[in-house]
PDB file of C-alpha atoms and ligand atoms in Angstrom:
ATOM      1  CA  UNK A  22       9.097 -17.788  32.953  1.00  0.00           C
ATOM      2  CA  UNK A  23      10.431 -19.450  36.129  1.00  0.00           C
ATOM      3  CA  UNK A  24      10.671 -22.898  37.537  1.00  0.00           C
ATOM      4  CA  UNK A  25       7.249 -25.300  37.121  1.00  0.00           C
ATOM      5  CA  UNK A  26       6.556 -24.808  40.284  1.00  0.00           C
ATOM      6  CA  UNK A  27       7.035 -20.867  40.185  1.00  0.00           C
ATOM      7  CA  UNK A  28       4.980 -21.150  37.046  1.00  0.00           C
ATOM      8  CA  UNK A  29       1.855 -22.988  38.920  1.00  0.00           C
ATOM      9  CA  UNK A  30       1.860 -20.704  41.836  1.00  0.00           C
ATOM     10  CA  UNK A  31       1.878 -17.749  39.359  1.00  0.00           C
ATOM     11  CA  UNK A  32      -0.807 -18.907  37.563  1.00  0.00           C
ATOM     12  CA  UNK A  33      -2.396 -20.048  40.406  1.00  0.00           C
ATOM     13  CA  UNK A  34      -2.853 -16.566  41.848  1.00  0.00           C
ATOM     14  CA  UNK A  35      -3.747 -15.043  38.670  1.00  0.00           C
ATOM     15  CA  UNK A  36      -6.681 -17.268  38.687  1.00  0.00           C
ATOM     16  CA  UNK A  37      -7.430 -16.565  41.968  1.00  0.00           C
ATOM     17  CA  UNK A  38      -6.836 -12.725  41.237  1.00  0.00           C
ATOM     18  CA  UNK A  39      -9.942 -12.710  38.917  1.00  0.00           C
ATOM     19  CA  UNK A  40     -12.115 -15.554  40.178  1.00  0.00           C
ATOM     20  CA  UNK A  41     -11.820 -15.735  43.913  1.00  0.00           C
ATOM     21  CA  UNK A  42     -13.799 -13.866  46.098  1.00  0.00           C
ATOM     22  CA  UNK A  43     -11.416 -14.303  49.753  1.00  0.00           C
ATOM     23  CA  UNK A  44     -13.205 -11.858  52.227  1.00  0.00           C
ATOM     24  CA  UNK A  45     -11.324 -10.495  55.057  1.00  0.00           C
ATOM     25  CA  UNK A  46     -12.872 -13.347  57.740  1.00  0.00           C
ATOM     26  CA  UNK A  47     -11.377 -16.271  54.582  1.00  0.00           C
ATOM     27  CA  UNK A  48      -8.526 -14.247  54.736  1.00  0.00           C
ATOM     28  CA  UNK A  49      -8.260 -14.489  58.679  1.00  0.00           C
ATOM     29  CA  UNK A  50      -9.371 -18.356  58.990  1.00  0.00           C
ATOM     30  CA  UNK A  51      -6.282 -18.598  56.299  1.00  0.00           C
ATOM     31  CA  UNK A  52      -4.235 -17.377  58.335  1.00  0.00           C
ATOM     32  CA  UNK A  53      -5.209 -18.394  61.407  1.00  0.00           C
ATOM     33  CA  UNK A  54      -3.992 -21.970  60.899  1.00  0.00           C
ATOM     34  CA  UNK A  55      -0.556 -20.771  62.043  1.00  0.00           C
ATOM     35  CA  UNK A  56      -2.724 -21.096  66.284  1.00  0.00           C
ATOM     36  CA  UNK A  57      -3.173 -25.513  65.237  1.00  0.00           C
ATOM     37  CA  UNK A  58      -0.986 -27.671  65.100  1.00  0.00           C
ATOM     38  CA  UNK A  59      -0.167 -28.176  61.448  1.00  0.00           C
ATOM     39  CA  UNK A  60      -0.595 -24.976  60.341  1.00  0.00           C
ATOM     40  CA  UNK A  61      -1.263 -23.863  56.187  1.00  0.00           C
ATOM     41  CA  UNK A  62      -2.212 -27.162  55.418  1.00  0.00           C
ATOM     42  CA  UNK A  63      -5.959 -25.740  54.596  1.00  0.00           C
ATOM     43  CA  UNK A  64      -7.074 -25.920  50.770  1.00  0.00           C
ATOM     44  CA  UNK A  65      -6.291 -23.140  48.741  1.00  0.00           C
ATOM     45  CA  UNK A  66      -8.896 -20.308  47.285  1.00  0.00           C
ATOM     46  CA  UNK A  67      -9.120 -21.646  44.510  1.00  0.00           C
ATOM     47  CA  UNK A  68     -10.069 -25.083  45.841  1.00  0.00           C
ATOM     48  CA  UNK A  69     -12.127 -23.471  48.380  1.00  0.00           C
ATOM     49  CA  UNK A  70     -14.216 -21.771  46.028  1.00  0.00           C
ATOM     50  CA  UNK A  71     -14.406 -25.421  44.074  1.00  0.00           C
ATOM     51  CA  UNK A  72     -15.686 -27.124  47.379  1.00  0.00           C
ATOM     52  CA  UNK A  73     -18.262 -24.042  47.354  1.00  0.00           C
ATOM     53  CA  UNK A  74     -19.763 -24.106  44.252  1.00  0.00           C
ATOM     54  CA  UNK A  75     -19.591 -28.599  44.468  1.00  0.00           C
ATOM     55  CA  UNK A  76     -22.115 -27.640  47.418  1.00  0.00           C
ATOM     56  CA  UNK A  77     -24.607 -24.859  45.251  1.00  0.00           C
ATOM     57  CA  UNK A  78     -24.244 -27.224  41.640  1.00  0.00           C
ATOM     58  CA  UNK A  79     -25.282 -29.646  43.580  1.00  0.00           C
ATOM     59  CA  UNK A  80     -27.819 -28.373  46.461  1.00  0.00           C
ATOM     60  CA  UNK A  81     -26.511 -29.725  49.107  1.00  0.00           C
ATOM     61  CA  UNK A  82     -27.815 -29.747  52.556  1.00  0.00           C
ATOM     62  CA  UNK A  83     -25.771 -31.573  55.143  1.00  0.00           C
ATOM     63  CA  UNK A  84     -22.288 -31.890  54.703  1.00  0.00           C
ATOM     64  CA  UNK A  85     -19.929 -34.051  56.638  1.00  0.00           C
ATOM     65  CA  UNK A  86     -15.924 -32.993  56.057  1.00  0.00           C
ATOM     66  CA  UNK A  87     -13.059 -34.655  58.161  1.00  0.00           C
ATOM     67  CA  UNK A  88     -10.550 -32.503  58.970  1.00  0.00           C
ATOM     68  CA  UNK A  89     -11.236 -29.459  59.980  1.00  0.00           C
ATOM     69  CA  UNK A  90      -8.062 -27.775  60.289  1.00  0.00           C
ATOM     70  CA  UNK A  91      -9.177 -23.327  61.140  1.00  0.00           C
ATOM     71  CA  UNK A  92     -12.666 -24.273  59.301  1.00  0.00           C
ATOM     72  CA  UNK A  93     -11.607 -22.694  55.892  1.00  0.00           C
ATOM     73  CA  UNK A  94     -12.904 -25.200  53.357  1.00  0.00           C
ATOM     74  CA  UNK A  95     -15.902 -25.362  56.615  1.00  0.00           C
ATOM     75  CA  UNK A  96     -16.259 -21.499  55.401  1.00  0.00           C
ATOM     76  CA  UNK A  97     -16.561 -22.044  51.633  1.00  0.00           C
ATOM     77  CA  UNK A  98     -18.606 -25.174  51.406  1.00  0.00           C
ATOM     78  CA  UNK A  99     -21.528 -23.868  54.829  1.00  0.00           C
ATOM     79  CA  UNK A 100     -21.518 -20.141  53.161  1.00  0.00           C
ATOM     80  CA  UNK A 101     -22.684 -22.116  49.992  1.00  0.00           C
ATOM     81  CA  UNK A 102     -26.105 -23.399  51.605  1.00  0.00           C
ATOM     82  CA  UNK A 103     -29.115 -22.329  52.218  1.00  0.00           C
ATOM     83  CA  UNK A 104     -29.824 -21.076  55.628  1.00  0.00           C
ATOM     84  CA  UNK A 105     -31.295 -24.640  57.158  1.00  0.00           C
ATOM     85  CA  UNK A 106     -28.116 -26.591  55.274  1.00  0.00           C
ATOM     86  CA  UNK A 107     -25.480 -28.024  58.000  1.00  0.00           C
ATOM     87  CA  UNK A 108     -21.979 -28.816  57.874  1.00  0.00           C
ATOM     88  CA  UNK A 109     -20.531 -31.788  60.169  1.00  0.00           C
ATOM     89  CA  UNK A 110     -16.421 -31.141  60.643  1.00  0.00           C
ATOM     90  CA  UNK A 111     -14.705 -33.523  62.027  1.00  0.00           C
ATOM     91  CA  UNK A 112     -11.050 -33.357  63.899  1.00  0.00           C
ATOM     92  CA  UNK A 113      -8.882 -34.669  66.472  1.00  0.00           C
ATOM     93  CA  UNK A 114      -7.246 -31.129  67.503  1.00  0.00           C
ATOM     94  CA  UNK A 115      -8.861 -29.564  69.862  1.00  0.00           C
ATOM     95  CA  UNK A 116      -6.824 -26.173  69.632  1.00  0.00           C
ATOM     96  CA  UNK A 117      -7.866 -26.111  66.137  1.00  0.00           C
ATOM     97  CA  UNK A 118     -11.536 -26.630  66.851  1.00  0.00           C
ATOM     98  CA  UNK A 119     -11.246 -23.846  68.791  1.00  0.00           C
ATOM     99  CA  UNK A 120      -9.727 -21.465  66.314  1.00  0.00           C
ATOM    100  CA  UNK A 121     -12.014 -22.710  64.072  1.00  0.00           C
ATOM    101  CA  UNK A 122     -15.568 -21.778  66.282  1.00  0.00           C
ATOM    102  CA  UNK A 123     -13.713 -18.414  66.632  1.00  0.00           C
ATOM    103  CA  UNK A 124     -13.663 -18.292  62.865  1.00  0.00           C
ATOM    104  CA  UNK A 125     -17.560 -19.239  62.090  1.00  0.00           C
ATOM    105  CA  UNK A 126     -18.412 -16.801  63.722  1.00  0.00           C
ATOM    106  CA  UNK A 127     -16.744 -14.116  62.089  1.00  0.00           C
ATOM    107  CA  UNK A 128     -17.773 -16.078  58.593  1.00  0.00           C
ATOM    108  CA  UNK A 129     -21.734 -15.908  60.201  1.00  0.00           C
ATOM    109  CA  UNK A 130     -22.096 -19.392  59.509  1.00  0.00           C
ATOM    110  CA  UNK A 131     -21.381 -20.406  62.994  1.00  0.00           C
ATOM    111  CA  UNK A 132     -25.520 -21.523  63.225  1.00  0.00           C
ATOM    112  CA  UNK A 133     -24.333 -24.139  60.427  1.00  0.00           C
ATOM    113  CA  UNK A 134     -21.420 -25.456  61.198  1.00  0.00           C
ATOM    114  CA  UNK A 135     -20.936 -28.589  64.424  1.00  0.00           C
ATOM    115  CA  UNK A 136     -17.101 -29.296  64.887  1.00  0.00           C
ATOM    116  CA  UNK A 137     -16.767 -32.611  66.836  1.00  0.00           C
ATOM    117  CA  UNK A 138     -13.586 -33.045  68.523  1.00  0.00           C
ATOM    118  CA  UNK A 139     -12.304 -36.543  68.418  1.00  0.00           C
ATOM    119  CA  UNK A 140     -10.511 -38.992  65.973  1.00  0.00           C
ATOM    120  CA  UNK A 141     -12.609 -37.988  62.881  1.00  0.00           C
ATOM    121  CA  UNK A 142     -13.614 -42.125  62.495  1.00  0.00           C
ATOM    122  CA  UNK A 143     -14.794 -42.878  65.982  1.00  0.00           C
ATOM    123  CA  UNK A 144     -16.679 -39.243  65.623  1.00  0.00           C
ATOM    124  CA  UNK A 145     -18.246 -40.468  62.243  1.00  0.00           C
ATOM    125  CA  UNK A 146     -19.212 -43.765  64.038  1.00  0.00           C
ATOM    126  CA  UNK A 147     -20.329 -42.362  66.565  1.00  0.00           C
ATOM    127  CA  UNK A 148     -22.954 -40.584  63.829  1.00  0.00           C
ATOM    128  CA  UNK A 149     -23.278 -44.290  62.095  1.00  0.00           C
ATOM    129  CA  UNK A 150     -24.340 -44.699  66.460  1.00  0.00           C
ATOM    130  CA  UNK A 151     -26.578 -41.543  66.333  1.00  0.00           C
ATOM    131  CA  UNK A 152     -28.207 -42.700  63.016  1.00  0.00           C
ATOM    132  CA  UNK A 153     -27.783 -39.324  61.457  1.00  0.00           C
ATOM    133  CA  UNK A 154     -29.742 -37.983  58.580  1.00  0.00           C
ATOM    134  CA  UNK A 155     -27.553 -39.191  55.844  1.00  0.00           C
ATOM    135  CA  UNK A 156     -24.994 -36.647  54.256  1.00  0.00           C
ATOM    136  CA  UNK A 157     -25.347 -35.249  50.502  1.00  0.00           C
ATOM    137  CA  UNK A 158     -21.743 -33.908  50.477  1.00  0.00           C
ATOM    138  CA  UNK A 159     -18.630 -35.457  51.977  1.00  0.00           C
ATOM    139  CA  UNK A 160     -15.277 -33.819  51.955  1.00  0.00           C
ATOM    140  CA  UNK A 161     -11.651 -36.143  53.303  1.00  0.00           C
ATOM    141  CA  UNK A 162      -9.326 -34.430  54.080  1.00  0.00           C
ATOM    142  CA  UNK A 163      -7.857 -35.261  57.717  1.00  0.00           C
ATOM    143  CA  UNK A 164      -5.002 -38.059  57.740  1.00  0.00           C
ATOM    144  CA  UNK A 165      -4.469 -39.319  55.040  1.00  0.00           C
ATOM    145  CA  UNK A 166      -3.417 -43.242  56.074  1.00  0.00           C
ATOM    146  CA  UNK A 167      -6.502 -43.788  57.611  1.00  0.00           C
ATOM    147  CA  UNK A 168      -8.320 -42.408  54.642  1.00  0.00           C
ATOM    148  CA  UNK A 169      -9.892 -45.835  52.823  1.00  0.00           C
ATOM    149  CA  UNK A 170     -12.046 -46.060  56.870  1.00  0.00           C
ATOM    150  CA  UNK A 171     -12.714 -42.882  56.216  1.00  0.00           C
ATOM    151  CA  UNK A 172     -14.752 -43.752  53.235  1.00  0.00           C
ATOM    152  CA  UNK A 173     -16.329 -46.975  54.561  1.00  0.00           C
ATOM    153  CA  UNK A 174     -18.333 -44.526  57.330  1.00  0.00           C
ATOM    154  CA  UNK A 175     -18.780 -41.919  54.958  1.00  0.00           C
ATOM    155  CA  UNK A 176     -20.396 -44.932  53.130  1.00  0.00           C
ATOM    156  CA  UNK A 177     -22.860 -45.443  56.056  1.00  0.00           C
ATOM    157  CA  UNK A 178     -23.492 -41.833  56.139  1.00  0.00           C
ATOM    158  CA  UNK A 179     -24.615 -41.007  52.559  1.00  0.00           C
ATOM    159  CA  UNK A 180     -27.373 -41.866  50.470  1.00  0.00           C
ATOM    160  CA  UNK A 181     -27.777 -42.759  46.180  1.00  0.00           C
ATOM    161  CA  UNK A 182     -26.224 -39.554  44.947  1.00  0.00           C
ATOM    162  CA  UNK A 183     -23.923 -38.164  47.718  1.00  0.00           C
ATOM    163  CA  UNK A 184     -20.823 -36.671  46.883  1.00  0.00           C
ATOM    164  CA  UNK A 185     -17.854 -37.769  48.170  1.00  0.00           C
ATOM    165  CA  UNK A 186     -14.498 -35.547  47.348  1.00  0.00           C
ATOM    166  CA  UNK A 187     -10.958 -36.801  48.741  1.00  0.00           C
ATOM    167  CA  UNK A 188      -8.419 -34.133  48.368  1.00  0.00           C
ATOM    168  CA  UNK A 189      -4.277 -34.719  47.905  1.00  0.00           C
ATOM    169  CA  UNK A 190      -4.289 -38.476  46.212  1.00  0.00           C
ATOM    170  CA  UNK A 191      -1.143 -37.330  43.815  1.00  0.00           C
ATOM    171  CA  UNK A 192       0.981 -35.752  46.348  1.00  0.00           C
ATOM    172  CA  UNK A 193       3.592 -34.707  43.368  1.00  0.00           C
ATOM    173  CA  UNK A 194       2.997 -38.207  42.005  1.00  0.00           C
ATOM    174  CA  UNK A 195       4.083 -40.514  45.026  1.00  0.00           C
ATOM    175  CA  UNK A 196       1.150 -42.224  44.676  1.00  0.00           C
ATOM    176  CA  UNK A 197       2.588 -44.543  42.034  1.00  0.00           C
ATOM    177  CA  UNK A 198       5.143 -45.382  44.661  1.00  0.00           C
ATOM    178  CA  UNK A 199       3.934 -49.081  45.706  1.00  0.00           C
ATOM    179  CA  UNK A 200       6.671 -49.731  47.819  1.00  0.00           C
ATOM    180  CA  UNK A 201       6.358 -46.241  49.960  1.00  0.00           C
ATOM    181  CA  UNK A 202       7.366 -46.911  53.763  1.00  0.00           C
ATOM    182  CA  UNK A 203       4.833 -43.456  53.768  1.00  0.00           C
ATOM    183  CA  UNK A 204       1.394 -44.552  55.427  1.00  0.00           C
ATOM    184  CA  UNK A 205      -0.037 -41.926  54.134  1.00  0.00           C
ATOM    185  CA  UNK A 206       0.959 -43.024  50.692  1.00  0.00           C
ATOM    186  CA  UNK A 207      -0.360 -46.765  51.644  1.00  0.00           C
ATOM    187  CA  UNK A 208      -3.116 -45.261  52.302  1.00  0.00           C
ATOM    188  CA  UNK A 209      -4.331 -43.346  49.277  1.00  0.00           C
ATOM    189  CA  UNK A 210      -3.100 -46.629  47.662  1.00  0.00           C
ATOM    190  CA  UNK A 211      -5.797 -48.412  49.647  1.00  0.00           C
ATOM    191  CA  UNK A 212      -8.139 -46.275  49.203  1.00  0.00           C
ATOM    192  CA  UNK A 213      -7.695 -46.469  44.920  1.00  0.00           C
ATOM    193  CA  UNK A 214      -8.000 -50.476  45.505  1.00  0.00           C
ATOM    194  CA  UNK A 215     -10.347 -49.690  47.622  1.00  0.00           C
ATOM    195  CA  UNK A 216     -12.709 -47.609  45.180  1.00  0.00           C
ATOM    196  CA  UNK A 217     -12.116 -50.009  41.973  1.00  0.00           C
ATOM    197  CA  UNK A 218     -13.677 -52.806  43.411  1.00  0.00           C
ATOM    198  CA  UNK A 219     -16.346 -51.655  45.214  1.00  0.00           C
ATOM    199  CA  UNK A 220     -19.538 -51.177  42.662  1.00  0.00           C
ATOM    200  CA  UNK A 221     -21.318 -48.662  44.987  1.00  0.00           C
ATOM    201  CA  UNK A 222     -19.206 -45.526  43.496  1.00  0.00           C
ATOM    202  CA  UNK A 223     -18.523 -44.041  40.414  1.00  0.00           C
ATOM    203  CA  UNK A 224     -15.449 -42.212  41.044  1.00  0.00           C
ATOM    204  CA  UNK A 225     -12.493 -40.177  38.828  1.00  0.00           C
ATOM    205  CA  UNK A 226      -9.671 -38.309  40.075  1.00  0.00           C
ATOM    206  CA  UNK A 227      -8.079 -35.074  38.556  1.00  0.00           C
ATOM    207  CA  UNK A 228      -4.670 -33.890  38.459  1.00  0.00           C
ATOM    208  CA  UNK A 229      -4.051 -29.994  40.033  1.00  0.00           C
ATOM    209  CA  UNK A 230      -1.053 -27.915  40.010  1.00  0.00           C
ATOM    210  CA  UNK A 231      -0.945 -25.110  41.929  1.00  0.00           C
ATOM    211  CA  UNK A 232       0.123 -22.638  44.986  1.00  0.00           C
ATOM    212  CA  UNK A 233       0.475 -25.719  46.887  1.00  0.00           C
ATOM    213  CA  UNK A 234       1.727 -27.901  44.232  1.00  0.00           C
ATOM    214  CA  UNK A 235       0.993 -30.776  42.368  1.00  0.00           C
ATOM    215  CA  UNK A 236      -0.953 -32.937  43.514  1.00  0.00           C
ATOM    216  CA  UNK A 237      -4.944 -34.341  43.011  1.00  0.00           C
ATOM    217  CA  UNK A 238      -8.551 -34.729  44.200  1.00  0.00           C
ATOM    218  CA  UNK A 239     -10.646 -37.080  43.997  1.00  0.00           C
ATOM    219  CA  UNK A 240     -14.381 -37.158  43.051  1.00  0.00           C
ATOM    220  CA  UNK A 241     -17.345 -40.291  43.547  1.00  0.00           C
ATOM    221  CA  UNK A 242     -20.957 -40.101  43.287  1.00  0.00           C
ATOM    222  CA  UNK A 243     -22.608 -43.175  45.334  1.00  0.00           C
ATOM    223  CA  UNK A 244     -24.791 -45.292  43.045  1.00  0.00           C
TER     224      UNK A 244
HETATM  225  C1  SAM B 207      -5.127 -31.125  55.563  1.00  0.00           C
HETATM  226  S1  SAM B 207      -5.879 -30.671  57.521  1.00  0.00           S
HETATM  227  C2  SAM B 207      -7.486 -30.115  57.079  1.00  0.00           C
HETATM  228  C3  SAM B 207      -7.882 -28.773  56.701  1.00  0.00           C
HETATM  229  C4  SAM B 207      -9.219 -28.363  55.900  1.00  0.00           C
HETATM  230  N1  SAM B 207      -9.851 -29.713  55.518  1.00  0.00           N
HETATM  231  C5  SAM B 207      -9.112 -27.323  55.117  1.00  0.00           C
HETATM  232  O1  SAM B 207      -8.987 -26.900  53.557  1.00  0.00           O
HETATM  233  O2  SAM B 207      -9.680 -25.578  55.794  1.00  0.00           O
HETATM  234  C6  SAM B 207      -6.132 -32.203  58.314  1.00  0.00           C
HETATM  235  C7  SAM B 207      -6.427 -31.761  59.707  1.00  0.00           C
HETATM  236  O3  SAM B 207      -7.200 -32.833  59.823  1.00  0.00           O
HETATM  237  C8  SAM B 207      -6.974 -33.131  61.751  1.00  0.00           C
HETATM  238  N2  SAM B 207      -6.710 -34.755  61.456  1.00  0.00           N
HETATM  239  C9  SAM B 207      -5.516 -35.569  61.265  1.00  0.00           C
HETATM  240  N3  SAM B 207      -5.567 -36.070  62.183  1.00  0.00           N
HETATM  241  C10 SAM B 207      -6.910 -36.656  62.255  1.00  0.00           C
HETATM  242  C11 SAM B 207      -7.638 -38.041  62.981  1.00  0.00           C
HETATM  243  N4  SAM B 207      -7.361 -39.073  63.056  1.00  0.00           N
HETATM  244  N5  SAM B 207      -9.168 -37.540  63.424  1.00  0.00           N
HETATM  245  C12 SAM B 207      -9.578 -35.911  63.482  1.00  0.00           C
HETATM  246  N6  SAM B 207      -9.334 -35.253  62.401  1.00  0.00           N
HETATM  247  C13 SAM B 207      -7.965 -35.444  62.440  1.00  0.00           C
HETATM  248  C14 SAM B 207      -5.551 -32.124  61.584  1.00  0.00           C
HETATM  249  O4  SAM B 207      -5.830 -31.953  62.930  1.00  0.00           O
HETATM  250  C15 SAM B 207      -5.836 -31.302  60.220  1.00  0.00           C
HETATM  251  O5  SAM B 207      -6.354 -29.531  61.548  1.00  0.00           O
END
C-alpha cells in the first residue's frame, strides 16, 4: 500500500479498467484539454461514465452543462441520449469551445451538442429570455464562485423532476473552512446554504476519492 492518494488512484484505475469503456475519441478529448487555458480539470473517466448512466437512468432528453472544457463530460452525456437528445454546454473560453467542437465531431455527437461561448451566467440568462424548453438534467462544473447563481438560473430552466449535479463540492475537505479566503470555497458554502433553505430541492452530496484526490458531488432533484 502507498500513500492514501496513491491507493485512491490505484483503486480508481482498477475500477476504470474493469468497468469504464473509454474509446479513442474520449481518450483524445481528455488529452486535448491541454489545448485549453485550464488543462486536466475535466471529470474522471468514472465520473464521465456516471453522468452517462444518470442520463440513461433518468431518460434525460435535454441536458444543460455549465463548463465545457474540451467536451469530455458533454460527450459522455450526449452519447447516453437518444437521437433526439440535446446538450447545451456553456463555457467562457473560446479556445476551449473550438477544441470541444472538434471533439464533438470526432465522437459523433456534433449534431446533438451546442456550445455557447461567454460567461455562463449570461448564457443561462439568454436561455431564460429565449424561453428555452426546460432541461431534464443540469451538470454544474464551471467556476465554483458563481455556483449559487448557476443553481438559481438552473431552477428557472428546470421542471419538477429535473436532476441537478454539481461537481467539486468537497475540495479536500476545504468546504468546512468557514473563514476561507478562497472565493471558490465561499461559493460552495453559499451553495450549501442556498440549498438548505430552498424547499424546491431535495438534495444529497457524496464524497469521492480517486485519481483526482478527495472531492465530492452534489445531487439534487427539483420538487
Ligand atoms: C472543470 S472545467 C469543465 C470540465 C468539463 N465539465 C468536463 O468534465 O469535461 C471548467 C470550465 O469552466 C469554464 N469557466 C470558468 N469560468 C467560467 C465562466 N464564468 N463562465 C463560463 N465558463 C467558465 C472554464 O473555461 C473551464 O473550461
